[in-house]
Amino acid sequence: MIWNVERPTNDVNTIRSYAPDSPDRQRLLDELARMRKEPVEIPTVIAGVEIRTANVLDVRCPHEKQLVLAKAHIAGEQEIRSAIETSLAAHGAWAEMDWYHRVAVFQKAAALLSGPRRTRNIAAIMLNHSKNPYEAEIDLAELVDFWNFNAYFTRQIYEMQPNQYPGETNRFDWRPLEGFVLAVPPFNFYSIAGNLPTAPAMVGNVALWKPARSVILSNFEIFQVLVEAGLPPGVINFVPFDSKNANIVLDHPALAGIHFTGSYDTLVHIWKRVGENLEKYRNFPRIVGETGGKDFIFMHPSADLRGTAMNLIRGAFEYQGQKCSACSRAYIPESQWPGVERILKEEVPKVTMGPVEDLRNLMGAAIDEPAFRNITMYLDYAKAHPAEYQFVIGGESDSTQGWFVRPTVIRTTNPKGKLISEEIFGPVLTLYVYPDAQYSETLRLCDATSPYALTGAVFGRDTAAVAQAERALRWSAGNFYINDKPTGAIVARQPFGGARRSGTNDKAGSVLNMLRWLTPRNIKETAVQPEGWRRPFMG
């Protein structure tokens, strides 16, 4: 049956503004108040059965660390093994289900999330991730887009068929992977958390969903939407577990794939373990991984001054710099530096920070104490090396109520130093001011400085200079922007991913990612049988 899936439009185009006095704003404030008062008990969910364990984790609000949002039951060895076996038991019926019935589950989930379940999930994102309502909206809208566009991509894939020839029929049987997929999302994006287990599931796979410990609440809200949409029990098992038990999953012979977003070091550890186990597995596991970034803005002397400065602020400090695409290094020409410095000193102090329920605040808090300590460690390093680092603005932090770090701009004299080459994952922007005449040399420096290659941007009005940067930085970023900040990729418009130490570049938000979760079987059927075995050359 040919079942039409129309090309969707991006939900991000219709995000709520929550303007003062609007009904949406009041509904959101009411929901935030309810969630603050009503901590959620989050079970491990295996085959649709809610399981309570003895290991219970407090899920806290980053900007108000004493506020417990939920109590999550962490799976132990027994629950992990049960989840694997349950997933494998669900594989057959789910893989055999007609693709359009599978897709319909996620299309319904998208409709629920963008409609009646939107406000509650926005509130969960704000409280659990410490995102302002705009950041929460674009995050939720991206998951809606993932579900709708992945459904569209799925149909495109099934329509991809081999050539035909007289007397024979050829076709692809688009099979899911044989086994189960481990989905390991990061803390920073709700949308990624929802996409990592569901992209493989949409094309017939089964998955174990290991949410990041700090955001189990928001992840569980997604899972509940999927259940409401009709996802069969066992297809995706919601299994928060400690990393010390990861080898139970990685050593299993039926591990068929890993969908991962997180740190480079963690992906390397996982990949090495998989390599050690290759002879145990039934198939070679597919590994799709997106890791870190040291993302840049490169300013040409011809660039618009104020526009570049505003993109530096948005790109570096929105969501506290905790986007894997956040701008954390910049290259500014000497001729433009006085103007950039003036604007940054004028505007960055105006960036408001505090509880995100106060809708006057742009920034919230770092996600947890380890993240806070990592960021402040870099600030302390810069303060201890004043010959190399000059604080243009910021540098303060406060963990009294929550994990707050002020937006910080630092100028360095060392273009290959610690702060401009290492991932910090916080609101810290390190600038290098280069001589205008050394544009070409500094482009090469930008390419060589970081081991990552996720996102980057060039700003300039000089078309030839912009084209030169596009060529020189070809390998420096999987997502490259011209006169725009390096954050804010939109599903199907800017498929996302990078290479080098930034991952496998399998482009979430495109058909390329969906293809990774399928293993096609080619079937040839011959119409007329030969009457003998001899070939013409034999006479």
Coordinates of C-alpha atoms in Angstrom, one line a residue:
M1 CA 0.0 0.0 0.0
I2 CA 1.3 3.5 -0.9
W3 CA 0.4 5.7 2.1
N4 CA 1.1 9.3 1.5
V5 CA 3.1 11.3 4.1
E6 CA 3.1 14.9 3.0
R7 CA 6.2 17.0 3.5
P8 CA 5.6 18.7 6.8
T9 CA 6.2 22.3 7.8
N10 CA 8.5 23.1 10.7
D11 CA 6.7 23.5 14.0
V12 CA 9.5 25.9 15.0
N13 CA 7.8 28.4 12.6
T14 CA 4.8 28.7 15.0
I15 CA 6.4 28.8 18.4
R16 CA 4.6 30.6 21.2
S17 CA 5.9 34.0 22.2
Y18 CA 4.4 34.1 25.8
A19 CA 4.1 37.8 25.5
P20 CA 2.9 39.8 28.5
D21 CA -0.9 39.5 29.1
S22 CA -1.2 36.6 26.6
P23 CA -3.3 33.5 27.5
D24 CA -0.3 31.3 26.7
R25 CA 1.9 33.1 29.2
Q26 CA -0.7 32.7 32.0
R27 CA -1.2 29.0 31.3
L28 CA 2.6 28.5 31.4
L29 CA 3.0 30.3 34.7
D30 CA 0.2 28.2 36.2
E31 CA 1.8 25.0 35.0
L32 CA 5.2 26.0 36.3
A33 CA 3.6 26.7 39.7
R34 CA 1.9 23.3 39.7
M35 CA 5.1 21.4 38.8
R36 CA 7.0 23.1 41.5
K37 CA 4.5 22.0 44.1
E38 CA 4.0 18.4 42.8
P39 CA 7.3 16.3 42.6
V40 CA 6.9 13.4 40.2
E41 CA 7.7 9.8 40.9
I42 CA 9.4 8.4 37.8
P43 CA 9.6 4.6 37.5
T44 CA 11.7 2.5 35.2
V45 CA 9.3 1.3 32.5
I46 CA 9.8 -2.1 31.0
A47 CA 7.2 -3.6 28.6
G48 CA 4.8 -1.0 29.8
V49 CA 5.2 -2.0 33.5
E50 CA 6.3 0.6 35.9
I51 CA 9.0 -0.6 38.2
R52 CA 10.1 0.9 41.5
T53 CA 13.6 0.2 42.7
A54 CA 15.6 0.8 45.9
N55 CA 17.9 3.2 44.1
V56 CA 16.0 6.5 44.0
L57 CA 17.6 9.7 42.5
D58 CA 16.5 13.2 43.3
V59 CA 16.0 15.2 40.1
R60 CA 16.7 18.9 41.0
C61 CA 16.1 22.3 39.4
P62 CA 19.4 23.7 38.3
H63 CA 18.6 27.3 39.2
E64 CA 17.1 26.4 42.6
K65 CA 19.1 23.4 43.6
Q66 CA 17.1 22.7 46.8
L67 CA 13.9 22.2 44.7
V68 CA 13.3 18.5 44.0
L69 CA 11.3 18.1 40.8
A70 CA 11.1 14.4 40.7
K71 CA 12.3 11.1 42.3
A72 CA 13.5 8.7 39.7
H73 CA 13.9 5.0 40.2
I74 CA 17.2 3.9 38.8
A75 CA 17.4 0.5 37.1
G76 CA 19.8 -2.1 38.4
E77 CA 21.4 -5.1 36.7
Q78 CA 18.2 -7.2 36.9
E79 CA 16.1 -4.4 35.4
I80 CA 18.6 -3.8 32.6
R81 CA 18.7 -7.4 31.6
S82 CA 15.0 -7.6 31.7
A83 CA 14.7 -4.5 29.5
I84 CA 17.0 -6.1 26.9
E85 CA 15.0 -9.3 26.8
T86 CA 11.7 -7.5 26.7
S87 CA 12.9 -5.4 23.8
L88 CA 14.0 -8.4 21.9
A89 CA 10.7 -10.1 22.5
A90 CA 8.9 -7.0 21.1
H91 CA 11.2 -6.9 18.0
G92 CA 9.4 -9.4 15.8
A93 CA 5.9 -7.9 15.9
W94 CA 7.1 -4.3 15.7
A95 CA 9.5 -5.1 12.8
E96 CA 6.7 -6.9 10.9
M97 CA 4.2 -4.1 11.4
D98 CA 3.4 -2.1 8.2
W99 CA 5.6 1.0 8.2
Y100 CA 2.6 3.4 8.0
H101 CA 1.1 2.0 11.2
R102 CA 4.5 2.6 13.0
V103 CA 4.8 6.0 11.6
A104 CA 1.3 6.9 12.6
V105 CA 2.3 6.5 16.3
F106 CA 4.9 9.2 16.1
Q107 CA 2.8 11.5 14.0
K108 CA 0.1 11.3 16.7
A109 CA 2.8 11.9 19.3
A110 CA 3.8 15.1 17.4
A111 CA 0.2 16.3 17.3
L112 CA -0.1 15.7 21.1
L113 CA 3.2 17.4 21.9
S114 CA 2.5 20.5 19.7
G115 CA -1.0 20.8 21.0
P116 CA -2.6 19.6 24.3
R117 CA 0.7 18.4 25.9
R118 CA 2.7 21.5 25.0
T119 CA 2.4 23.6 28.0
R120 CA 3.3 20.9 30.5
N121 CA 6.3 19.9 28.5
I122 CA 7.5 23.5 28.1
A123 CA 7.2 23.8 31.9
A124 CA 9.2 20.6 32.4
I125 CA 12.0 21.8 30.1
M126 CA 12.2 25.2 31.8
L127 CA 12.4 23.7 35.3
N128 CA 14.5 20.7 34.6
H129 CA 16.9 22.2 32.0
S130 CA 16.8 25.8 33.3
K131 CA 15.8 27.1 29.9
N132 CA 13.9 30.3 29.3
P133 CA 10.5 29.9 27.5
Y134 CA 12.0 30.7 24.1
E135 CA 14.7 28.1 24.4
A136 CA 12.1 25.6 25.7
E137 CA 9.8 26.3 22.8
I138 CA 12.4 25.8 20.1
D139 CA 13.6 22.7 21.8
L140 CA 10.1 21.2 22.0
A141 CA 9.3 22.3 18.4
E142 CA 12.5 20.5 17.2
L143 CA 11.2 17.2 18.6
V144 CA 7.8 17.8 16.9
D145 CA 9.8 18.4 13.7
F146 CA 11.9 15.3 14.2
W147 CA 8.8 13.1 14.5
N148 CA 7.0 14.6 11.6
F149 CA 10.0 14.8 9.2
N150 CA 11.3 11.4 10.2
A151 CA 7.9 10.0 9.1
Y152 CA 8.3 11.8 5.8
F153 CA 11.9 10.5 5.4
T154 CA 10.7 7.0 6.2
R155 CA 8.3 7.0 3.3
Q156 CA 11.1 8.3 1.0
I157 CA 13.3 5.4 2.0
Y158 CA 10.7 2.8 1.4
E159 CA 10.2 4.2 -2.1
M160 CA 13.9 3.8 -2.8
Q161 CA 14.0 0.7 -4.9
P162 CA 16.5 -0.9 -7.3
N163 CA 16.3 -0.9 -11.1
Q164 CA 14.2 -3.4 -13.0
Y165 CA 15.0 -5.6 -16.1
P166 CA 12.7 -7.6 -18.4
G167 CA 12.1 -11.1 -17.0
E168 CA 13.0 -10.2 -13.4
T169 CA 11.6 -8.1 -10.5
N170 CA 14.0 -6.5 -8.0
R171 CA 13.1 -4.9 -4.7
F172 CA 14.5 -3.8 -1.4
D173 CA 13.1 -5.2 1.8
W174 CA 13.9 -2.4 4.2
R175 CA 14.6 -4.3 7.4
P176 CA 15.4 -2.8 10.8
L177 CA 18.6 -3.8 12.5
E178 CA 18.6 -7.3 14.0
G179 CA 18.7 -6.8 17.8
F180 CA 18.2 -3.7 20.0
V181 CA 19.5 -0.1 19.9
L182 CA 20.9 1.7 22.9
A183 CA 19.9 5.4 23.0
V184 CA 22.0 7.6 25.1
P185 CA 20.9 11.3 25.0
P186 CA 22.6 14.3 26.6
F187 CA 21.2 16.7 29.2
N188 CA 21.1 19.8 27.1
F189 CA 18.4 19.1 24.5
Y190 CA 15.0 17.7 25.2
S191 CA 14.5 17.2 21.4
I192 CA 17.6 15.0 21.1
A193 CA 16.4 13.0 24.1
G194 CA 13.2 12.2 22.2
N195 CA 14.8 11.7 18.8
L196 CA 17.6 9.2 19.8
P197 CA 15.3 6.3 20.7
T198 CA 12.5 7.1 18.3
A199 CA 14.3 7.6 15.1
P200 CA 15.4 3.9 15.1
A201 CA 12.0 2.8 16.4
M202 CA 10.1 4.5 13.6
V203 CA 11.7 2.2 11.1
G204 CA 11.1 -1.0 13.1
N205 CA 13.9 -1.1 15.7
V206 CA 13.5 -1.6 19.5
A207 CA 15.4 0.6 21.9
L208 CA 16.6 1.0 25.4
W209 CA 16.3 4.7 26.4
K210 CA 19.0 5.7 29.0
P211 CA 18.1 9.3 29.9
A212 CA 20.7 11.7 31.3
R213 CA 20.5 11.6 35.1
S214 CA 20.0 15.4 35.5
V215 CA 16.9 15.6 33.1
I216 CA 15.0 12.4 33.8
L217 CA 11.9 14.4 34.4
S218 CA 11.7 16.1 31.0
N219 CA 12.6 12.8 29.3
F220 CA 9.9 10.9 31.1
E221 CA 7.3 13.5 29.9
I222 CA 8.3 12.6 26.3
F223 CA 7.9 9.0 27.1
Q224 CA 4.4 9.5 28.5
V225 CA 3.4 11.3 25.3
L226 CA 4.6 8.3 23.2
V227 CA 2.6 5.9 25.4
E228 CA -0.5 8.1 25.0
A229 CA 0.1 8.0 21.2
G230 CA -0.1 4.2 21.2
L231 CA 3.5 3.1 21.3
P232 CA 3.3 -0.7 22.0
P233 CA 4.9 -1.9 25.3
G234 CA 8.5 -3.0 25.0
V235 CA 9.3 -1.2 21.8
I236 CA 11.1 1.5 23.7
N237 CA 11.9 0.7 27.4
F238 CA 12.6 3.7 29.6
V239 CA 15.6 2.6 31.6
P240 CA 17.6 5.1 33.6
F241 CA 20.7 3.3 34.8
D242 CA 24.1 4.1 36.3
S243 CA 27.0 4.2 33.8
K244 CA 28.8 1.6 35.9
N245 CA 26.3 -0.9 34.5
A246 CA 26.7 0.1 30.9
N247 CA 28.8 -3.0 30.1
I248 CA 25.7 -5.2 30.7
V249 CA 24.3 -3.6 27.5
L250 CA 27.5 -3.1 25.6
D251 CA 28.5 -6.8 26.1
H252 CA 25.2 -8.2 25.0
P253 CA 25.3 -10.3 21.7
A254 CA 22.1 -8.7 20.4
L255 CA 23.4 -5.1 20.6
A256 CA 22.6 -3.8 17.1
G257 CA 23.2 -0.1 17.3
I258 CA 24.0 2.9 19.5
H259 CA 22.5 6.3 19.1
F260 CA 24.6 8.6 21.2
T261 CA 25.0 12.3 22.0
G262 CA 27.4 13.3 24.7
S263 CA 31.1 13.8 25.4
Y264 CA 33.9 12.7 23.1
D265 CA 35.5 10.7 25.9
T266 CA 32.3 8.8 26.6
L267 CA 31.8 7.9 23.0
V268 CA 35.5 6.7 22.7
H269 CA 35.0 4.5 25.8
I270 CA 31.8 3.0 24.3
W271 CA 33.4 2.4 20.9
K272 CA 36.4 0.7 22.4
R273 CA 34.2 -1.6 24.4
V274 CA 32.3 -2.4 21.3
G275 CA 35.5 -3.1 19.5
E276 CA 36.6 -5.5 22.2
N277 CA 33.3 -7.4 21.8
L278 CA 33.1 -7.6 18.0
E279 CA 33.3 -11.4 17.9
K280 CA 30.5 -11.7 20.5
Y281 CA 27.9 -9.8 18.5
R282 CA 25.4 -11.3 16.0
N283 CA 26.0 -8.2 13.8
F284 CA 28.4 -5.3 13.6
P285 CA 26.7 -2.7 15.8
R286 CA 25.9 0.6 14.1
I287 CA 27.3 3.6 16.0
V288 CA 25.9 7.0 15.4
G289 CA 27.5 9.6 17.7
E290 CA 27.5 13.3 18.1
T291 CA 29.9 14.6 20.7
G292 CA 31.4 18.0 21.5
G293 CA 32.3 21.2 19.8
K294 CA 34.6 24.2 20.0
D295 CA 32.5 26.3 17.8
F296 CA 33.6 29.6 16.3
I297 CA 32.6 32.9 14.8
F298 CA 35.2 34.3 12.4
M299 CA 34.8 38.0 11.6
H300 CA 36.2 39.6 8.5
P301 CA 37.0 43.3 8.5
S302 CA 34.1 43.9 6.1
A303 CA 31.5 42.4 8.5
D304 CA 28.6 44.4 10.0
L305 CA 29.8 45.5 13.4
R306 CA 26.6 45.4 15.5
G307 CA 25.2 42.4 13.7
T308 CA 28.3 40.4 14.5
A309 CA 28.3 41.5 18.1
M310 CA 24.7 40.5 18.6
N311 CA 25.4 37.1 17.1
L312 CA 28.3 36.7 19.5
I313 CA 26.1 37.4 22.4
R314 CA 23.3 35.1 21.3
G315 CA 25.5 32.4 20.0
A316 CA 27.7 32.3 23.1
F317 CA 25.3 32.9 26.0
E318 CA 21.8 31.6 25.1
Y319 CA 21.1 28.5 27.2
Q320 CA 24.1 29.4 29.3
G321 CA 26.5 28.3 26.5
Q322 CA 25.4 24.7 27.0
K323 CA 24.6 24.0 23.4
C324 CA 27.0 21.7 21.6
S325 CA 26.8 24.3 18.8
A326 CA 27.4 27.3 21.1
C327 CA 30.0 29.9 20.0
S328 CA 32.9 29.5 22.4
R329 CA 35.7 31.1 20.4
A330 CA 35.9 34.1 18.0
Y331 CA 38.4 35.7 15.7
I332 CA 38.1 39.5 15.5
P333 CA 40.1 41.7 13.2
E334 CA 42.1 44.5 14.8
S335 CA 40.2 47.2 12.9
Q336 CA 36.9 46.0 14.3
W337 CA 37.9 45.1 17.8
P338 CA 37.4 48.5 19.4
G339 CA 33.8 48.6 18.2
V340 CA 33.1 44.9 19.1
E341 CA 34.6 45.5 22.6
R342 CA 32.5 48.6 23.1
I343 CA 29.3 46.9 22.2
L344 CA 30.0 43.8 24.3
K345 CA 30.8 45.9 27.3
E346 CA 27.6 47.8 26.8
E347 CA 25.3 44.9 26.1
V348 CA 26.6 41.8 28.0
P349 CA 25.9 43.4 31.5
K350 CA 22.3 43.8 30.4
V351 CA 21.9 40.0 29.9
T352 CA 19.6 39.0 32.8
M353 CA 20.2 35.8 34.7
G354 CA 18.2 34.0 37.3
P355 CA 15.2 31.6 37.8
V356 CA 13.7 31.0 34.4
E357 CA 10.2 31.2 35.8
D358 CA 10.9 35.0 36.0
L359 CA 10.3 35.7 32.3
R360 CA 12.5 38.8 32.5
N361 CA 15.6 36.5 32.5
L362 CA 17.4 35.4 29.4
M363 CA 19.8 33.0 31.2
G364 CA 19.3 30.3 33.7
A365 CA 21.8 28.1 35.5
A366 CA 24.4 25.5 34.6
I367 CA 22.8 22.1 34.7
D368 CA 24.4 20.7 37.8
E369 CA 27.4 20.9 40.2
P370 CA 29.9 19.0 38.0
A371 CA 29.1 21.3 35.1
F372 CA 29.5 24.3 37.3
R373 CA 32.8 23.2 38.7
N374 CA 34.1 22.5 35.2
I375 CA 33.2 25.9 33.9
T376 CA 34.6 27.7 37.0
M377 CA 37.8 25.7 36.7
Y378 CA 38.5 27.3 33.3
L379 CA 37.7 30.8 34.8
D380 CA 40.1 30.1 37.6
Y381 CA 42.8 29.1 35.1
A382 CA 42.3 32.3 33.1
K383 CA 42.5 34.4 36.3
A384 CA 45.8 32.5 37.2
H385 CA 47.4 33.4 33.8
P386 CA 46.8 37.2 33.3
A387 CA 49.6 37.5 30.8
E388 CA 47.6 35.2 28.5
Y389 CA 44.0 36.0 29.3
Q390 CA 42.3 39.4 29.8
F391 CA 38.8 39.4 31.1
V392 CA 36.8 41.8 28.9
I393 CA 33.7 41.2 31.0
G394 CA 32.2 38.7 33.4
G395 CA 34.1 35.9 35.2
E396 CA 31.8 35.7 38.3
S397 CA 29.9 32.7 39.5
D398 CA 27.6 31.9 42.4
S399 CA 26.3 28.5 43.6
T400 CA 24.4 29.7 46.6
Q401 CA 20.9 29.1 45.2
G402 CA 21.7 27.5 41.9
W403 CA 24.6 26.8 39.5
F404 CA 25.0 30.3 38.1
V405 CA 27.9 31.6 35.9
R406 CA 27.8 35.1 34.6
P407 CA 28.3 35.5 30.8
T408 CA 32.0 36.0 30.3
V409 CA 34.2 37.3 27.5
I410 CA 37.9 36.8 27.6
R411 CA 40.6 38.0 25.2
T412 CA 43.6 35.8 24.7
T413 CA 47.0 36.4 23.4
N414 CA 47.6 32.7 22.8
P415 CA 45.6 31.5 19.8
K416 CA 46.2 27.9 20.7
G417 CA 45.8 28.1 24.4
K418 CA 43.6 26.1 26.8
L419 CA 40.5 28.3 26.7
I420 CA 40.3 28.7 23.0
S421 CA 40.9 25.1 22.1
E422 CA 39.2 23.0 24.8
E423 CA 35.4 22.5 25.1
I424 CA 34.1 24.4 28.2
F425 CA 30.3 24.0 27.7
G426 CA 29.4 27.1 29.5
P427 CA 28.9 30.9 29.0
V428 CA 32.5 31.6 28.3
L429 CA 33.6 33.2 25.0
T430 CA 37.3 33.4 24.2
L431 CA 38.4 36.0 21.6
Y432 CA 41.5 36.2 19.6
V433 CA 42.2 39.6 17.9
Y434 CA 44.1 39.1 14.6
P435 CA 45.9 41.6 12.3
D436 CA 43.6 42.5 9.3
A437 CA 46.4 41.6 6.9
Q438 CA 46.6 38.1 8.3
Y439 CA 43.1 37.0 7.3
S440 CA 44.3 33.9 5.4
E441 CA 46.8 32.8 8.0
T442 CA 44.1 33.2 10.8
L443 CA 41.7 31.1 8.8
R444 CA 44.3 28.3 8.8
L445 CA 44.8 28.9 12.5
C446 CA 41.1 28.6 13.2
D447 CA 41.0 25.3 11.3
A448 CA 44.0 23.8 13.2
T449 CA 43.3 25.0 16.7
S450 CA 40.5 22.7 17.8
P451 CA 40.1 18.9 17.5
Y452 CA 36.3 19.4 17.0
A453 CA 34.4 20.2 13.8
L454 CA 30.8 20.7 14.7
T455 CA 29.6 24.3 13.9
G456 CA 31.2 27.6 12.8
A457 CA 30.3 30.9 11.2
V458 CA 31.9 33.6 9.1
F459 CA 30.7 37.2 9.1
G460 CA 31.6 39.6 6.2
R461 CA 30.2 41.7 3.4
D462 CA 33.1 40.9 1.1
T463 CA 31.8 38.0 -1.0
A464 CA 35.3 36.9 -2.1
A465 CA 36.5 36.8 1.5
V466 CA 33.4 34.9 2.6
A467 CA 34.0 32.4 -0.2
Q468 CA 37.6 32.1 0.9
A469 CA 36.6 31.3 4.4
E470 CA 34.1 28.7 3.2
R471 CA 36.9 26.9 1.4
A472 CA 39.5 27.3 4.1
L473 CA 37.2 26.0 6.8
R474 CA 35.7 23.2 4.8
W475 CA 36.7 20.5 7.3
S476 CA 36.2 22.7 10.4
A477 CA 32.5 22.4 10.8
G478 CA 29.7 20.0 9.7
N479 CA 27.3 22.9 10.0
F480 CA 28.7 26.2 8.6
Y481 CA 26.9 29.6 8.7
I482 CA 27.4 32.8 6.8
N483 CA 26.4 36.0 8.6
D484 CA 24.5 34.0 11.2
K485 CA 25.4 32.5 14.6
P486 CA 26.5 28.8 14.7
T487 CA 23.5 27.7 16.8
G488 CA 19.8 27.1 15.9
A489 CA 19.9 24.3 13.3
I490 CA 16.3 23.5 12.1
V491 CA 15.2 19.9 11.2
A492 CA 15.3 19.3 7.4
R493 CA 16.7 22.8 6.8
Q494 CA 20.1 22.5 8.5
P495 CA 20.6 18.7 9.1
F496 CA 22.9 18.6 12.1
G497 CA 26.2 16.9 12.8
G498 CA 30.0 17.3 12.7
A499 CA 33.1 15.2 12.1
R500 CA 36.6 15.0 13.6
R501 CA 36.1 14.7 17.4
S502 CA 32.5 16.0 17.0
G503 CA 31.1 12.7 15.9
T504 CA 30.1 10.5 13.0
N505 CA 28.2 13.3 11.1
D506 CA 25.1 11.2 10.3
K507 CA 23.0 14.4 10.1
A508 CA 20.0 14.2 12.5
G509 CA 17.1 15.9 10.9
S510 CA 17.7 14.3 7.5
V511 CA 17.1 11.0 5.6
L512 CA 20.8 10.2 6.2
N513 CA 20.3 9.5 9.9
M514 CA 17.2 7.3 9.2
L515 CA 19.1 5.2 6.8
R516 CA 21.6 4.2 9.5
W517 CA 18.8 2.3 11.3
L518 CA 18.0 0.1 8.4
T519 CA 19.7 -2.9 6.8
P520 CA 18.2 -3.6 3.3
R521 CA 17.7 -7.0 1.9
N522 CA 17.7 -7.2 -1.9
I523 CA 15.2 -9.6 -3.4
K524 CA 15.3 -10.7 -7.1
E525 CA 12.4 -12.8 -8.6
T526 CA 12.9 -14.4 -12.0
A527 CA 9.9 -14.8 -14.2
V528 CA 11.0 -17.5 -16.7
Q529 CA 13.2 -20.5 -15.8
P530 CA 16.0 -21.7 -18.1
E531 CA 15.6 -25.0 -19.9
G532 CA 19.2 -26.0 -19.8
W533 CA 22.5 -25.1 -18.2
R534 CA 24.7 -24.6 -21.3
R535 CA 26.0 -21.1 -22.3
P536 CA 26.1 -19.9 -26.0
F537 CA 29.9 -19.7 -26.1
M538 CA 30.0 -23.5 -25.6
G539 CA 28.4 -24.1 -29.0

